[in-house]
Tab-separated table of C-alpha atoms and ligand atoms in Angstrom:
chain	number	residue	atom	x	y	z
A	1	UNK	CA	-7.935	8.766	-0.622
A	2	UNK	CA	-7.846	5.010	-1.117
A	3	UNK	CA	-5.199	2.543	0.045
A	4	UNK	CA	-3.451	0.438	-2.579
A	5	UNK	CA	-1.312	-2.019	-0.669
A	6	UNK	CA	0.948	-4.574	-2.307
A	7	UNK	CA	1.869	-7.735	-0.405
A	8	UNK	CA	4.958	-9.352	-1.901
A	9	UNK	CA	4.820	-12.351	0.465
A	10	UNK	CA	8.078	-14.378	0.162
A	11	UNK	CA	8.944	-13.000	-3.265
A	12	UNK	CA	11.343	-10.492	-4.737
A	13	UNK	CA	14.946	-9.400	-4.364
A	14	UNK	CA	16.802	-6.078	-4.096
A	15	UNK	CA	16.809	-5.621	-7.862
A	16	UNK	CA	13.057	-6.204	-8.263
A	17	UNK	CA	12.306	-3.920	-5.318
A	18	UNK	CA	14.440	-1.109	-6.740
A	19	UNK	CA	12.888	-1.545	-10.144
A	20	UNK	CA	9.360	-1.439	-8.665
A	21	UNK	CA	10.099	1.694	-6.627
A	22	UNK	CA	11.504	3.334	-9.753
A	23	UNK	CA	8.350	2.484	-11.713
A	24	UNK	CA	6.085	3.648	-8.896
A	25	UNK	CA	7.901	6.972	-8.787
A	26	UNK	CA	6.693	7.678	-12.318
A	27	UNK	CA	3.026	7.230	-11.358
A	28	UNK	CA	1.066	10.210	-10.150
A	29	UNK	CA	-1.613	8.985	-7.773
A	30	UNK	CA	-3.798	10.746	-5.258
A	31	UNK	CA	-4.058	7.481	-3.338
A	32	UNK	CA	-1.864	5.978	-0.629
A	33	UNK	CA	0.420	3.348	-2.084
A	34	UNK	CA	2.126	0.918	0.288
A	35	UNK	CA	4.480	-1.947	-0.503
A	36	UNK	CA	4.637	-4.703	2.130
A	37	UNK	CA	7.983	-6.389	1.590
A	38	UNK	CA	9.837	-9.381	3.050
A	39	UNK	CA	12.056	-8.431	6.022
A	40	UNK	CA	15.233	-8.670	3.923
A	41	UNK	CA	14.004	-5.964	1.543
A	42	UNK	CA	12.995	-3.439	4.178
A	43	UNK	CA	16.355	-1.726	4.412
A	44	UNK	CA	17.895	0.478	1.770
A	45	UNK	CA	16.996	3.817	0.281
A	46	UNK	CA	13.421	4.746	-0.529
A	47	UNK	CA	12.915	8.150	-2.072
A	48	UNK	CA	9.953	7.021	-4.151
A	49	UNK	CA	7.251	8.594	-1.998
A	50	UNK	CA	5.792	5.109	-1.514
A	51	UNK	CA	5.177	3.880	2.030
A	52	UNK	CA	6.838	0.657	3.106
A	53	UNK	CA	5.183	-2.063	5.157
A	54	UNK	CA	6.259	-5.377	6.680
A	55	UNK	CA	4.281	-8.639	6.616
A	56	UNK	CA	4.625	-9.688	10.243
A	57	UNK	CA	5.932	-8.476	13.602
A	58	UNK	CA	6.673	-10.108	16.937
A	59	UNK	CA	4.449	-9.128	19.828
A	60	UNK	CA	7.486	-9.204	22.110
A	61	UNK	CA	9.471	-5.996	22.536
A	62	UNK	CA	12.863	-7.776	22.510
A	63	UNK	CA	14.583	-10.807	23.997
A	64	UNK	CA	15.326	-14.460	23.304
A	65	UNK	CA	13.039	-14.984	20.292
A	66	UNK	CA	15.255	-16.427	17.605
A	67	UNK	CA	14.225	-15.446	14.121
A	68	UNK	CA	11.606	-12.903	15.198
A	69	UNK	CA	11.576	-9.205	14.328
A	70	UNK	CA	10.307	-6.583	16.761
A	71	UNK	CA	8.285	-3.447	16.075
A	72	UNK	CA	11.199	-1.222	17.155
A	73	UNK	CA	13.401	-2.980	14.574
A	74	UNK	CA	10.756	-2.328	11.912
A	75	UNK	CA	10.490	1.279	12.975
A	76	UNK	CA	14.231	1.677	12.475
A	77	UNK	CA	13.719	0.501	8.878
A	78	UNK	CA	11.203	3.362	8.388
A	79	UNK	CA	8.354	0.876	8.173
A	80	UNK	CA	4.956	2.602	8.451
A	81	UNK	CA	2.593	-0.373	8.143
A	82	UNK	CA	2.594	-4.056	9.035
A	83	UNK	CA	0.238	-6.821	7.944
A	84	UNK	CA	-0.903	-8.932	10.901
A	85	UNK	CA	-3.026	-12.060	10.870
A	86	UNK	CA	-2.733	-12.767	7.167
A	87	UNK	CA	-4.459	-16.073	6.483
A	88	UNK	CA	-1.164	-17.641	5.421
A	89	UNK	CA	0.269	-16.850	8.864
A	90	UNK	CA	-2.883	-17.957	10.640
A	91	UNK	CA	-2.734	-21.262	8.734
A	92	UNK	CA	1.002	-21.926	8.432
A	93	UNK	CA	2.066	-20.538	11.807
A	94	UNK	CA	-1.028	-21.218	13.902
A	95	UNK	CA	-1.579	-17.545	14.653
A	96	UNK	CA	-4.667	-17.142	16.776
A	97	UNK	CA	-6.871	-14.065	17.101
A	98	UNK	CA	-5.201	-13.350	20.449
A	99	UNK	CA	-1.720	-13.442	18.914
A	100	UNK	CA	-2.914	-11.173	16.105
A	101	UNK	CA	-4.354	-8.744	18.658
A	102	UNK	CA	-1.083	-8.650	20.582
A	103	UNK	CA	0.910	-8.071	17.397
A	104	UNK	CA	-1.406	-5.233	16.356
A	105	UNK	CA	-1.155	-3.692	19.824
A	106	UNK	CA	2.665	-3.810	19.800
A	107	UNK	CA	2.780	-2.290	16.313
A	108	UNK	CA	0.530	0.605	17.368
A	109	UNK	CA	2.565	1.190	20.498
A	110	UNK	CA	5.606	1.655	18.280
A	111	UNK	CA	3.941	3.980	15.790
A	112	UNK	CA	3.322	1.413	13.059
A	113	UNK	CA	-0.168	0.995	11.586
A	114	UNK	CA	-1.275	-2.660	11.571
A	115	UNK	CA	-3.302	-4.029	8.675
A	116	UNK	CA	-5.406	-6.659	10.432
A	117	UNK	CA	-6.647	-9.427	8.122
A	118	UNK	CA	-9.890	-11.330	8.590
A	119	UNK	CA	-11.820	-13.633	6.282
A	120	UNK	CA	-13.775	-16.841	6.053
A	121	UNK	CA	-12.825	-20.168	4.489
A	122	UNK	CA	-14.831	-21.667	1.633
A	123	UNK	CA	-16.375	-24.203	4.069
A	124	UNK	CA	-17.490	-21.406	6.390
A	125	UNK	CA	-18.902	-19.462	3.453
A	126	UNK	CA	-20.807	-22.497	2.154
A	127	UNK	CA	-22.220	-23.135	5.606
A	128	UNK	CA	-23.533	-19.539	5.698
A	129	UNK	CA	-21.209	-18.559	8.548
A	130	UNK	CA	-19.357	-15.666	6.902
A	131	UNK	CA	-20.864	-12.933	9.089
A	132	UNK	CA	-20.355	-14.721	12.400
A	133	UNK	CA	-16.809	-15.787	11.482
A	134	UNK	CA	-15.791	-12.251	10.529
A	135	UNK	CA	-17.384	-10.795	13.673
A	136	UNK	CA	-15.583	-13.224	15.975
A	137	UNK	CA	-12.215	-12.770	14.238
A	138	UNK	CA	-12.588	-9.005	14.421
A	139	UNK	CA	-13.687	-8.741	18.019
A	140	UNK	CA	-10.863	-11.019	19.148
A	141	UNK	CA	-8.136	-9.608	16.843
A	142	UNK	CA	-8.500	-5.859	17.096
A	143	UNK	CA	-6.524	-3.858	19.659
A	144	UNK	CA	-8.275	-1.866	22.381
A	145	UNK	CA	-7.374	1.443	20.776
A	146	UNK	CA	-5.146	3.126	18.226
A	147	UNK	CA	-5.114	3.523	14.485
A	148	UNK	CA	-5.411	0.418	12.309
A	149	UNK	CA	-6.729	-0.861	8.990
A	150	UNK	CA	-8.942	-3.921	8.563
A	151	UNK	CA	-8.416	-6.077	5.486
A	152	UNK	CA	-11.308	-8.318	4.475
A	153	UNK	CA	-9.662	-11.224	2.697
A	154	UNK	CA	-11.831	-14.286	2.103
A	155	UNK	CA	-9.348	-17.152	2.409
A	156	UNK	CA	-10.797	-18.879	-0.648
A	157	UNK	CA	-10.201	-15.779	-2.775
A	158	UNK	CA	-6.490	-15.481	-2.014
A	159	UNK	CA	-4.361	-16.524	-4.963
A	160	UNK	CA	-7.251	-18.494	-6.454
A	161	UNK	CA	-8.522	-16.170	-9.169
A	162	UNK	CA	-11.921	-16.272	-7.440
A	163	UNK	CA	-13.545	-13.139	-6.024
A	164	UNK	CA	-16.744	-12.669	-4.027
A	165	UNK	CA	-19.769	-11.081	-5.673
A	166	UNK	CA	-20.378	-7.391	-5.053
A	167	UNK	CA	-23.194	-8.312	-2.652
A	168	UNK	CA	-20.909	-10.635	-0.706
A	169	UNK	CA	-18.291	-7.895	-0.328
A	170	UNK	CA	-20.953	-5.332	0.651
A	171	UNK	CA	-22.311	-7.675	3.311
A	172	UNK	CA	-18.876	-8.533	4.759
A	173	UNK	CA	-17.630	-4.980	4.775
A	174	UNK	CA	-20.894	-3.760	6.320
A	175	UNK	CA	-20.465	-6.372	9.055
A	176	UNK	CA	-16.980	-5.033	9.781
A	177	UNK	CA	-18.220	-1.449	9.747
A	178	UNK	CA	-21.045	-2.230	12.152
A	179	UNK	CA	-18.982	-4.441	14.474
A	180	UNK	CA	-16.219	-1.958	15.194
A	181	UNK	CA	-16.668	0.974	17.522
A	182	UNK	CA	-14.613	3.490	15.534
A	183	UNK	CA	-14.344	4.284	11.893
A	184	UNK	CA	-11.207	2.890	10.331
A	185	UNK	CA	-10.287	2.080	6.748
A	186	UNK	CA	-11.599	-1.257	5.481
A	187	UNK	CA	-9.803	-2.713	2.489
A	188	UNK	CA	-10.486	-5.777	0.338
A	189	UNK	CA	-7.930	-8.420	-0.659
A	190	UNK	CA	-8.070	-11.638	-2.688
A	191	UNK	CA	-7.377	-12.041	-6.431
A	192	UNK	CA	-7.479	-8.333	-7.193
A	193	UNK	CA	-6.274	-7.526	-10.706
A	194	UNK	CA	-6.416	-4.667	-13.169
A	195	UNK	CA	-9.760	-5.854	-14.547
A	196	UNK	CA	-11.675	-6.058	-11.257
A	197	UNK	CA	-9.895	-3.362	-9.166
A	198	UNK	CA	-12.107	-0.475	-10.266
A	199	UNK	CA	-15.355	-2.331	-9.585
A	200	UNK	CA	-14.217	-3.526	-6.149
A	201	UNK	CA	-12.958	-0.119	-5.041
A	202	UNK	CA	-16.323	1.404	-6.032
A	203	UNK	CA	-18.173	-0.759	-3.494
A	204	UNK	CA	-19.437	1.323	-0.545
A	205	UNK	CA	-17.186	1.249	2.538
A	206	UNK	CA	-14.260	-0.261	0.590
A	207	UNK	CA	-11.362	2.099	1.265
A	208	UNK	CA	-8.639	0.239	-0.551
A	209	UNK	CA	-7.143	-2.971	-1.866
A	210	UNK	CA	-4.611	-5.503	-0.604
A	211	UNK	CA	-2.928	-7.040	-3.611
A	212	UNK	CA	-0.714	-10.125	-3.636
A	213	UNK	CA	0.283	-11.683	-6.968
A	214	UNK	CA	-0.587	-8.656	-9.098
A	215	UNK	CA	1.653	-6.371	-7.015
A	216	UNK	CA	4.838	-8.236	-7.898
A	217	UNK	CA	5.369	-6.810	-11.372
A	218	UNK	CA	4.956	-3.236	-12.499
A	219	UNK	CA	3.040	-4.299	-15.617
A	220	UNK	CA	0.287	-5.768	-13.411
A	221	UNK	CA	0.531	-3.394	-10.410
A	222	UNK	CA	0.704	-0.019	-12.172
A	223	UNK	CA	-2.487	-0.583	-14.228
A	224	UNK	CA	-4.364	-1.208	-10.942
A	225	UNK	CA	-3.054	2.047	-9.486
A	226	UNK	CA	-3.988	3.905	-12.671
A	227	UNK	CA	-7.403	2.217	-12.899
A	228	UNK	CA	-8.531	3.565	-9.554
A	229	UNK	CA	-7.108	7.065	-9.671
B	301	PGA	P1	-3.667	-12.347	-4.075
B	301	PGA	O1	-3.204	-12.248	-2.556
B	301	PGA	O2	-3.905	-10.926	-4.560
B	301	PGA	O3	-2.521	-13.011	-4.780
B	301	PGA	O4	-4.910	-13.146	-4.113
B	301	PGA	C1	-3.788	-11.326	-1.680
B	301	PGA	C2	-3.201	-11.461	-0.311
B	301	PGA	O5	-2.870	-12.587	0.099
B	301	PGA	O6	-3.054	-10.465	0.416
């Protein structure tokens, strides 16, 4: 079973969510499909058989943290997964590896599976530092124990239309596999579309895909799901 995880980022409304869930209900897939939605779209009925994820969580349990959302609040919304440490949060909100680790730990404690994102910048890639960057991010971002997913998302591949070569993905994913003590799913994210999804998912150790732009519309998301079934 592979993971096909959509990340809507700050996009969508109730109508587009309902329409997507309706479309997804018509697809028969042996894979695990997850839709990571903005906080405002997490409530409401979901009888589609699709799992719902959030895109961030506070590492605090509760208290005076204006604007933050706790893991127990997510759990009440029947959220099963949460993305932590996405590069947009690391960049726009100064999230450090330590913050990411604490968020992942809190999610696990509350029965939510964190999807922990790691990936190098173009500068780091060009300097030949991909392996060491991924290793450091991983070792500092992963929780001490519990179930989680690692998403390898090269920062330069996100939303750019650029993707790493097969060898580059093999090398990065192998680094993740060898760095972590336990076996956990490793997924790839960054400019996945219906034309490259099948090739990427066929790479050894790649257990799924994290899909941004192409997950927003059913005419781009459903062909990916069908392509890898
Ligand atoms: P993208 O985004 O598929 O639009 O490149 C992926 C992500 O940010 O998770």
